[in-house]
Coordinates of C-alpha atoms in Angstrom, one line a residue:
M1100 CA 4.7 179.2 126.6
E1101 CA 4.4 181.5 123.9
K1102 CA 4.7 184.9 126.2
L1103 CA 7.3 182.7 128.5
G1104 CA 9.5 182.2 124.8
S1105 CA 9.2 185.2 123.6
R1106 CA 9.9 186.8 127.0
T1107 CA 12.9 183.9 127.1
R1108 CA 14.2 185.5 123.6
G1109 CA 14.2 189.1 124.5
T1110 CA 16.3 188.0 127.8
R1111 CA 18.7 186.1 125.4
T1112 CA 18.9 189.5 123.8
M1113 CA 19.6 191.6 126.7
A1114 CA 21.9 189.3 128.0
A1115 CA 23.6 189.5 124.5
L1116 CA 23.6 193.0 125.0
A1117 CA 25.2 192.8 127.9
G1118 CA 27.9 191.2 127.2
V1119 CA 29.2 193.6 124.0
V1120 CA 28.5 196.5 126.3
S1121 CA 31.1 195.3 128.5
A1122 CA 33.2 193.9 126.0
G1123 CA 33.3 197.7 125.2
V1124 CA 34.1 198.3 128.4
V1125 CA 37.0 196.1 128.7
L1126 CA 38.4 198.0 125.4
A1127 CA 37.5 201.8 126.6
V1128 CA 39.7 201.2 129.9
A1129 CA 42.5 199.7 128.4
E1130 CA 42.6 202.2 125.5
L1131 CA 42.3 205.2 128.7
I1132 CA 44.5 203.6 130.8
G1133 CA 46.8 202.5 128.0
A1134 CA 47.6 206.3 127.0
F1135 CA 49.7 206.5 130.0
F1136 CA 52.0 203.3 128.1
T1137 CA 53.1 202.4 124.7
A1138 CA 50.0 202.4 121.8
R1139 CA 50.9 198.5 121.1
A1140 CA 49.5 198.0 125.2
T1141 CA 45.8 198.7 124.0
P1142 CA 44.3 195.4 123.5
L1143 CA 42.9 196.4 119.9
F1144 CA 46.5 196.9 118.7
A1145 CA 48.1 193.4 120.7
L1146 CA 45.3 191.2 119.1
G1147 CA 45.5 192.5 115.8
S1148 CA 49.4 192.5 115.4
T1149 CA 49.2 188.6 117.1
F1150 CA 47.0 188.0 114.6
I1151 CA 48.8 189.3 111.7
D1152 CA 51.9 187.1 112.6
F1153 CA 49.9 183.9 112.4
T1154 CA 47.8 185.1 108.9
P1155 CA 48.7 182.3 106.5
P1156 CA 50.7 183.8 103.2
W1157 CA 47.3 182.5 101.0
L1158 CA 45.1 184.5 103.7
K1159 CA 47.7 188.0 103.8
D1160 CA 47.7 188.0 99.6
F1161 CA 44.0 187.9 99.8
A1162 CA 43.6 191.0 102.7
I1163 CA 46.1 192.7 100.1
A1164 CA 44.2 191.7 96.9
T1165 CA 40.9 192.4 98.1
F1166 CA 41.1 195.3 100.4
G1167 CA 44.8 197.2 99.0
T1168 CA 46.1 199.7 101.0
N1169 CA 42.8 199.6 103.3
D1170 CA 43.6 195.8 104.5
K1171 CA 44.5 197.6 108.2
A1172 CA 40.4 199.5 108.4
A1173 CA 39.6 195.6 107.2
L1174 CA 41.0 193.9 109.9
F1175 CA 40.0 195.9 111.9
V1176 CA 36.6 196.0 111.3
G1177 CA 36.6 191.9 111.3
M1178 CA 38.3 191.9 114.5
G1179 CA 35.1 193.8 115.8
V1180 CA 32.7 191.5 114.9
T1181 CA 34.2 188.7 115.9
I1182 CA 35.2 190.6 119.7
A1183 CA 31.1 191.5 118.9
V1184 CA 29.8 187.6 118.5
L1185 CA 32.2 186.7 121.0
A1186 CA 30.6 189.1 123.1
C1187 CA 27.3 188.1 123.0
V1188 CA 28.3 183.9 123.7
L1189 CA 29.7 185.1 126.8
G1190 CA 26.6 187.4 128.1
I1191 CA 24.3 184.3 127.7
V1192 CA 26.4 182.2 129.3
A1193 CA 26.8 184.4 132.2
Y1194 CA 23.5 184.6 132.5
R1195 CA 22.8 181.2 133.1
K1196 CA 25.9 180.1 134.7
W1197 CA 27.8 183.4 136.3
A1198 CA 30.7 181.2 137.1
L1199 CA 31.2 180.2 133.7
G1200 CA 30.7 183.4 132.7
V1201 CA 32.9 184.7 134.7
L1202 CA 36.0 182.0 133.9
G1203 CA 35.1 183.0 130.1
V1204 CA 36.0 186.4 130.8
L1205 CA 39.1 186.4 132.4
F1206 CA 40.1 183.0 129.8
M1207 CA 39.5 186.2 127.1
G1208 CA 41.6 188.3 129.3
A1209 CA 44.5 186.4 130.0
V1210 CA 45.0 185.8 126.0
I1211 CA 45.3 189.9 125.3
V1212 CA 47.1 190.3 128.1
A1213 CA 49.4 187.5 126.3
C1214 CA 48.6 189.4 123.0
V1215 CA 50.6 192.4 124.9
L1216 CA 53.2 191.2 125.8
T1217 CA 54.3 189.1 122.9
R1218 CA 54.9 192.4 121.2
A1219 CA 58.2 193.7 120.7
G1220 CA 59.5 196.2 123.2
V1221 CA 56.7 195.5 125.4
G1222 CA 57.7 195.0 129.0
P1223 CA 55.5 193.3 132.2
L1224 CA 54.4 196.5 132.8
N1225 CA 52.0 197.2 129.9
A1226 CA 49.8 194.2 130.4
I1227 CA 48.3 197.0 133.3
P1228 CA 46.1 198.6 131.1
S1229 CA 44.5 195.1 130.0
I1230 CA 44.0 193.9 133.2
L1231 CA 42.3 196.9 134.4
G1232 CA 40.3 196.9 131.4
T1233 CA 39.0 193.0 131.9
L1234 CA 38.2 193.2 135.6
A1235 CA 36.1 196.7 135.0
G1236 CA 34.6 194.7 131.7
L1237 CA 33.7 191.9 134.6
L1238 CA 32.4 194.7 137.0
V1239 CA 29.9 195.5 134.4
L1240 CA 28.9 192.6 133.4
R1241 CA 28.3 191.7 136.9
R1242 CA 25.8 194.8 137.0
L1243 CA 23.9 194.2 134.4
M1244 CA 23.2 191.3 134.9
V1245 CA 21.7 191.5 138.7
P1246 CA 18.6 192.9 136.8
L1247 CA 18.4 190.5 134.5
W1248 CA 18.4 187.7 137.1
G1249 CA 15.0 189.4 138.5
L1250 CA 13.0 188.5 135.8
K1251 CA 14.0 184.5 135.7
P1252 CA 12.6 183.7 131.9
W1253 CA 13.8 180.4 131.6
P1254 CA 11.6 177.6 131.4
E1255 CA 13.0 175.5 134.2
A1256 CA 12.7 178.3 137.1
P1257 CA 10.7 177.4 140.0
A1258 CA 6.8 178.5 139.4
D1259 CA 7.3 180.2 142.9
Q1260 CA 10.5 182.8 141.5
A1261 CA 8.3 183.6 139.1
A1262 CA 8.2 187.4 138.5
D1263 CA 5.5 189.4 138.3
A1264 CA 4.9 191.9 135.6
G1265 CA 5.5 195.0 137.3
S1266 CA 8.6 193.7 138.4
I1267 CA 9.5 192.1 135.0
G1268 CA 9.2 196.1 133.6
T1269 CA 11.4 197.8 136.7
S1270 CA 14.0 195.3 135.4
R1271 CA 14.2 195.9 132.2
R1272 CA 14.0 199.8 132.9
R1273 CA 16.9 199.3 135.0
F1274 CA 18.7 196.9 132.6
F1275 CA 18.8 199.5 130.0
A1276 CA 19.3 202.4 132.1
A1277 CA 22.2 200.7 133.3
A1278 CA 23.4 199.6 129.3
G1279 CA 22.7 202.7 128.2
I1280 CA 24.5 204.7 130.4
T1281 CA 27.6 202.3 130.7
A1282 CA 27.9 201.9 126.9
V1283 CA 28.0 206.1 126.8
A1284 CA 30.6 206.2 129.1
A1285 CA 32.6 203.5 127.2
G1286 CA 32.4 205.7 124.3
I1287 CA 33.7 209.0 126.3
A1288 CA 36.6 206.5 127.8
A1289 CA 38.3 205.6 125.0
T1290 CA 37.5 209.0 123.0
G1291 CA 39.4 210.6 125.8
G1292 CA 42.0 207.9 125.5
R1293 CA 43.1 208.7 121.8
L1294 CA 42.7 212.3 122.4
L1295 CA 44.7 211.6 125.6
S1296 CA 47.5 210.1 123.6
A1297 CA 47.5 212.3 121.3
A1298 CA 48.3 215.1 123.6
R1299 CA 50.6 213.1 125.0
S1300 CA 52.6 212.0 121.9
N1301 CA 55.0 215.3 120.1
I1302 CA 56.1 213.3 117.4
A1303 CA 53.8 214.8 114.9
Q1304 CA 55.2 218.1 116.7
A1305 CA 59.1 217.0 116.1
R1306 CA 58.9 215.5 112.7
D1307 CA 57.3 219.2 111.7
A1308 CA 59.9 221.0 113.1
L1309 CA 62.7 218.8 111.5
R1310 CA 64.8 220.7 109.5
L1311 CA 67.0 218.5 107.0
P1312 CA 70.5 218.8 105.6
A1313 CA 71.5 219.9 102.0
P1314 CA 72.7 216.5 100.3
M1315 CA 76.5 215.9 99.1
K1316 CA 75.0 214.4 96.3
A1317 CA 71.5 215.7 95.1
A1318 CA 69.5 213.7 92.9
P1319 CA 70.3 214.1 89.3
P1320 CA 68.1 216.3 87.3
V1321 CA 64.8 214.9 86.1
P1322 CA 64.2 214.9 82.7
A1323 CA 61.7 216.8 80.8
G1324 CA 59.6 214.4 79.3
V1325 CA 59.4 211.6 82.1
Q1326 CA 55.8 212.0 82.8
S1327 CA 53.5 210.1 79.8
P1328 CA 51.2 212.8 78.3
V1329 CA 48.2 210.2 78.7
A1330 CA 45.8 211.9 81.2
G1331 CA 45.0 210.2 84.0
V1332 CA 48.7 208.2 84.1
F1333 CA 49.5 207.9 87.8
P1334 CA 52.3 210.8 88.2
W1335 CA 55.6 210.1 87.9
L1336 CA 56.8 211.6 91.2
T1337 CA 54.6 210.0 94.0
P1338 CA 53.0 212.3 97.1
N1339 CA 53.5 211.5 100.3
S1340 CA 50.1 210.9 101.1
E1341 CA 49.3 208.7 97.9
F1342 CA 51.9 206.0 98.6
Y1343 CA 50.9 202.9 98.7
R1344 CA 51.5 201.8 102.2
I1345 CA 51.9 197.9 103.5
D1346 CA 53.6 196.6 106.5
T1347 CA 52.6 194.4 109.9
A1348 CA 52.6 197.8 112.2
L1349 CA 48.6 198.0 113.2
S1350 CA 50.5 200.9 115.8
V1351 CA 52.2 203.1 114.2
P1352 CA 55.1 203.2 116.2
E1353 CA 56.2 206.1 117.6
I1354 CA 60.4 206.9 118.0
N1355 CA 61.3 210.1 119.8
L1356 CA 64.4 211.8 117.9
N1357 CA 66.9 211.7 120.9
D1358 CA 65.8 208.0 121.7
W1359 CA 66.5 207.1 118.7
E1360 CA 69.6 204.3 117.7
L1361 CA 71.2 201.9 115.1
R1362 CA 73.0 199.2 116.0
V1363 CA 75.3 197.1 113.9
H1364 CA 76.4 193.2 115.6
G1365 CA 76.6 189.9 114.4
M1366 CA 79.4 189.3 112.0
V1367 CA 81.2 192.0 112.2
E1368 CA 84.7 192.9 113.6
Q1369 CA 83.5 196.2 114.7
E1370 CA 80.3 196.6 116.7
V1371 CA 78.9 200.2 115.4
T1372 CA 76.1 201.9 116.9
M1373 CA 74.8 205.4 115.5
N1374 CA 72.0 207.5 116.7
F1375 CA 70.2 210.5 114.2
Q1376 CA 72.1 213.0 115.1
D1377 CA 74.8 210.7 113.5
L1378 CA 73.0 211.0 110.4
L1379 CA 72.2 214.4 109.8
D1380 CA 75.8 214.8 110.2
A1381 CA 76.8 212.4 107.8
E1382 CA 77.3 212.7 104.1
L1383 CA 73.9 212.0 102.7
I1384 CA 72.9 210.9 99.0
E1385 CA 69.7 212.0 97.4
S1386 CA 68.3 209.8 94.2
H1387 CA 64.6 209.2 93.0
V1388 CA 63.8 205.2 93.7
T1389 CA 60.6 203.3 93.2
L1390 CA 59.6 200.3 95.6
T1391 CA 57.4 197.6 94.6
C1392 CA 55.7 195.3 97.3
V1393 CA 55.8 191.7 96.8
S1394 CA 52.1 191.8 97.0
N1395 CA 51.2 193.8 93.9
P1396 CA 48.9 192.0 91.7
V1397 CA 49.2 192.0 87.9
G1398 CA 48.3 195.6 86.9
G1399 CA 48.1 196.6 90.3
K1400 CA 48.9 199.8 92.3
L1401 CA 51.5 198.3 95.1
A1402 CA 54.1 200.8 93.6
G1403 CA 55.4 204.0 93.8
N1404 CA 58.2 206.5 93.1
A1405 CA 59.6 209.2 95.3
K1406 CA 63.0 210.8 95.9
W1407 CA 64.6 210.0 99.1
L1408 CA 67.3 211.1 101.6
G1409 CA 69.3 209.2 104.0
L1410 CA 73.3 207.5 104.0
P1411 CA 74.0 204.7 101.7
I1412 CA 74.2 201.3 104.0
R1413 CA 77.5 200.6 102.7
E1414 CA 79.6 203.5 104.7
V1415 CA 77.9 201.8 107.5
L1416 CA 78.5 198.4 106.2
A1417 CA 82.1 199.7 106.0
K1418 CA 82.8 200.9 109.3
A1419 CA 81.2 197.5 110.8
K1420 CA 83.9 194.8 108.8
P1421 CA 82.0 192.3 107.9
K1422 CA 83.3 188.9 108.3
E1423 CA 84.1 186.7 105.9
G1424 CA 81.4 184.1 105.4
A1425 CA 78.4 186.7 106.0
D1426 CA 76.2 186.9 103.3
M1427 CA 73.2 188.8 104.2
V1428 CA 71.6 191.4 106.9
L1429 CA 69.0 190.9 108.9
S1430 CA 67.5 194.1 109.4
K1431 CA 65.2 194.8 112.4
S1432 CA 62.2 197.9 113.2
I1433 CA 61.2 199.3 116.5
D1434 CA 58.0 196.4 115.7
G1435 CA 59.4 193.4 115.4
F1436 CA 59.4 193.2 112.0
S1437 CA 62.6 191.8 109.9
A1438 CA 64.3 191.4 106.7
S1439 CA 66.3 189.8 105.2
T1440 CA 68.8 191.7 102.3
P1441 CA 71.4 189.7 100.7
L1442 CA 75.2 191.5 101.9
E1443 CA 76.3 192.7 98.7
V1444 CA 73.1 194.2 97.8
L1445 CA 74.0 196.8 100.2
Q1446 CA 77.4 197.3 99.7
D1447 CA 77.3 197.6 95.6
D1448 CA 76.8 201.2 93.7
R1449 CA 73.4 200.8 93.8
D1450 CA 72.4 203.4 96.7
A1451 CA 71.2 201.4 99.5
M1452 CA 70.3 204.1 102.1
L1453 CA 69.0 204.7 106.4
A1454 CA 66.6 207.0 104.2
I1455 CA 65.1 210.6 106.4
G1456 CA 63.2 212.2 103.9
M1457 CA 60.9 211.6 101.3
N1458 CA 60.1 213.4 98.8
G1459 CA 62.2 216.8 100.0
E1460 CA 60.4 216.7 104.1
P1461 CA 61.3 214.3 106.4
L1462 CA 60.0 210.7 106.3
P1463 CA 56.3 210.8 107.2
V1464 CA 55.4 208.5 110.4
E1465 CA 53.3 206.0 108.5
H1466 CA 56.4 205.6 106.2
G1467 CA 59.1 204.7 108.5
Y1468 CA 60.3 207.8 110.5
P1469 CA 62.7 208.9 111.5
V1470 CA 64.8 206.0 109.7
R1471 CA 63.6 203.5 107.0
M1472 CA 65.7 201.3 104.4
V1473 CA 65.3 202.0 100.8
V1474 CA 67.3 199.1 98.9
P1475 CA 66.7 199.8 94.8
G1476 CA 65.9 196.3 93.4
L1477 CA 64.5 194.3 95.7
Y1478 CA 60.6 193.8 96.7
G1479 CA 59.9 195.3 100.6
F1480 CA 59.6 192.1 102.4
V1481 CA 63.3 191.5 102.3
S1482 CA 64.1 195.6 102.2
A1483 CA 62.5 198.3 102.7
T1484 CA 62.6 198.1 107.3
K1485 CA 60.6 200.7 108.2
W1486 CA 61.2 202.2 111.8
V1487 CA 64.5 200.6 111.1
V1488 CA 66.3 199.8 114.4
E1489 CA 69.4 196.8 113.6
L1490 CA 71.0 195.8 111.5
E1491 CA 72.6 192.3 112.3
V1492 CA 75.1 190.8 109.8
T1493 CA 74.2 187.3 109.3
R1494 CA 74.1 184.0 106.8
F1495 CA 70.7 183.1 105.9
A1496 CA 71.6 179.8 106.4
D1497 CA 71.4 180.9 110.3
A1498 CA 68.5 183.4 110.5
K1499 CA 65.2 183.4 108.8
A1500 CA 63.2 187.0 108.2
Y1501 CA 60.0 187.7 109.5
W1502 CA 58.2 186.5 105.6
T1503 CA 60.4 184.0 105.3
E1504 CA 59.5 182.4 108.2
R1505 CA 56.0 182.4 107.1
G1506 CA 56.2 180.6 103.8
W1507 CA 58.0 183.7 101.3
S1508 CA 61.2 183.6 99.7
E1509 CA 64.4 184.6 101.1
R1510 CA 65.7 187.0 98.3
G1511 CA 63.0 189.2 96.4
P1512 CA 64.6 190.9 93.2
I1513 CA 61.4 192.2 91.8
K1514 CA 60.5 191.5 88.3
T1515 CA 60.2 193.4 85.0
M1516 CA 56.8 194.7 84.5
A1517 CA 53.9 196.5 83.0
R1518 CA 51.1 198.2 83.7
V1519 CA 48.0 199.8 82.3
D1520 CA 46.6 203.0 84.2
V1521 CA 44.2 204.3 80.8
P1522 CA 41.7 203.1 80.3
K1523 CA 40.1 201.8 82.8
S1524 CA 38.9 198.1 83.0
F1525 CA 35.5 198.1 81.9
A1526 CA 35.7 201.8 80.2
K1527 CA 33.4 202.3 77.7
F1528 CA 33.9 205.2 75.1
P1529 CA 33.0 205.5 71.1
P1530 CA 35.7 204.6 68.5
G1531 CA 38.4 206.3 67.4
K1532 CA 42.1 207.4 68.6
V1533 CA 41.8 205.5 72.1
A1534 CA 45.0 207.2 74.1
V1535 CA 46.6 204.6 76.1
G1536 CA 49.1 204.4 78.8
G1537 CA 50.8 203.1 81.8
T1538 CA 53.8 202.9 83.3
A1539 CA 56.9 199.7 83.6
W1540 CA 59.1 198.9 86.2
A1541 CA 62.3 197.1 86.0
Q1542 CA 64.2 198.1 88.9
T1543 CA 68.2 198.3 88.6
R1544 CA 67.7 197.0 84.8
G1545 CA 65.8 199.8 83.6
I1546 CA 62.7 199.4 80.8
T1547 CA 63.9 199.4 76.9
K1548 CA 61.0 198.8 75.9
V1549 CA 56.9 198.4 76.3
E1550 CA 54.8 196.6 73.6
V1551 CA 50.7 196.8 73.6
Q1552 CA 48.5 193.9 72.3
I1553 CA 44.8 194.9 71.1
D1554 CA 43.1 191.4 72.0
D1555 CA 45.1 188.2 70.5
G1556 CA 46.5 190.7 67.5
E1557 CA 50.2 191.5 66.9
W1558 CA 52.0 193.1 69.6
M1559 CA 52.9 197.2 69.1
E1560 CA 55.8 198.9 70.3
A1561 CA 54.5 201.7 72.4
T1562 CA 56.4 205.5 72.7
L1563 CA 58.6 205.3 75.6
S1564 CA 58.3 208.1 78.2
D1565 CA 61.8 209.8 79.4
E1566 CA 64.0 207.8 81.5
A1567 CA 65.4 209.1 85.1
S1568 CA 67.6 205.9 86.1
T1569 CA 67.4 202.6 85.8
I1570 CA 66.2 202.3 89.7
T1571 CA 62.5 204.3 88.7
W1572 CA 59.5 203.0 87.1
R1573 CA 59.6 204.6 83.2
Q1574 CA 56.2 205.8 81.5
W1575 CA 54.7 204.7 78.2
S1576 CA 52.1 205.9 75.6
F1577 CA 49.8 204.8 72.9
E1578 CA 47.8 205.9 70.0
W1579 CA 44.9 202.7 69.5
D1580 CA 42.6 203.2 66.7
A1581 CA 39.5 201.5 68.1
T1582 CA 36.8 200.1 66.5
P1583 CA 33.3 199.2 68.0
G1584 CA 33.1 196.2 70.7
I1585 CA 34.5 194.2 73.4
H1586 CA 38.3 194.6 73.6
Y1587 CA 41.0 193.5 75.3
V1588 CA 43.8 195.5 75.7
K1589 CA 47.2 194.3 77.4
A1590 CA 50.8 195.3 78.0
R1591 CA 54.2 193.8 78.1
A1592 CA 57.6 195.4 78.9
T1593 CA 61.2 194.7 78.1
D1594 CA 64.3 195.5 80.4
G1595 CA 67.7 196.7 80.4
T1596 CA 68.8 192.4 79.6
G1597 CA 66.8 192.1 76.9
E1598 CA 64.4 189.6 79.4
V1599 CA 61.0 190.1 77.9
Q1600 CA 58.1 190.0 80.5
T1601 CA 56.6 186.6 81.1
E1602 CA 53.6 185.7 79.7
K1603 CA 53.1 183.0 82.5
R1604 CA 51.0 183.8 85.9
A1605 CA 52.5 183.5 89.0
D1606 CA 50.5 184.6 92.0
P1607 CA 52.4 186.3 94.7
V1608 CA 53.5 184.1 97.2
P1609 CA 56.9 183.3 97.1
D1610 CA 58.4 185.8 95.7
G1611 CA 55.9 188.3 93.9
A1612 CA 53.3 188.1 90.1
S1613 CA 53.9 187.5 86.9
G1614 CA 51.9 187.8 83.9
W1615 CA 50.8 190.4 81.2
P1616 CA 48.6 193.1 82.5
S1617 CA 44.5 192.8 80.6
V1618 CA 42.2 195.3 80.8
M1619 CA 38.6 194.7 79.5
V1620 CA 36.8 197.9 77.7
T1621 CA 33.8 198.3 75.6
V1622 CA 34.2 200.3 72.2
E1623 CA 30.3 201.3 71.5

């Protein structure tokens, strides 16, 4: 019985492995065939995007707080583990009851196809990669089951059907050979699919070849003293490669410049459409603007400052002539994301724009190439739509945006916030003069004061760096005479209206975090 039990466990393990290999074939074949379709037609992206769509606010907030800009990588790892576990179960089920295994595989295939077909801009033909991948996975699972069925290890198997030692060894060798060859082939197919997709895409080349026009209104000169003198404070101008990225797109949309079109419709007197050449020919403006993510925790790094080039949205709306009663613009991305922006914000003088350039070059693909929205003073979830293709003039009472439907607020004015960049939490250093520095923001209101508190002492005013404008962040510095012990360094900002950053702690949901940032340090 012990030998039979050991063989049973071994066969279960091989059956689970067969399920994992078969699942790999499903994904690999779909990846390879999906190279001839949109990237959103592949199972991993479709499943991941669907998961994001149904993610509750608290889970999204947890993921961003825990993984930051690596949240998508964490999602893929979690999906991989989940798929592997389900595949193990299906492999064992298929070994014991082939019909149930087939039903399980077909059910999972149907789920994948449903996820694919519900993606924005995906038609029925885009289900082909997932369908063919599922069929290929089912065939492989059957092929791997045949040598396992030859082992017949289950206790309830009739004695006259028990396999001898020689046939058992042969079946195992056949299984591992087939599993190994299939796994290698699946890896080659998946890699080939990625390489083929990259070869077929000319978006990167088109972006590199794009030459942006000079703006009719250049950004005002940046004062020489905008950068904090404290070493380690983040750069005042955030490099494109370091600019935070938080969005719902697992697969970055690839849009051909000749295909891009913006449609302005809804409660307007005249529907307007624009192509990319219209933007290039327009009177563009340039402006430094600080963007902030609503998921940014107190003291967090989900904020960045860049020089943007684009067309003021107010000029586009002026052509469309919004009707009386309209109070919101629902912007939509090509990937299905939407944001609700107050109409008056897009019509005032804050220079909300359809941006095509970032820090002197075309928008990076992951930051919205070819066109995105940049709106000073509002969190990105209600304003910063990337890969934007549609502006619907409507009313808050009549339409809901992507995150509003998931429990976030309709309007997202950015809260006054200070951040301590230096020293870092848990830093250790000797007593004496310590440089403290950081950044503060209150877009459209500006920062007029930053104060620092050590432990529960009095608030002391920091030295502000020069201000470029009220729509960019402002850096600060402070010299602290540190004494031995464990200390807490806090900061708070005052904006241009005289409002002091609140001490009251609030989570990012539903309209942004609040509270005083605090870092703990040890003076030895």
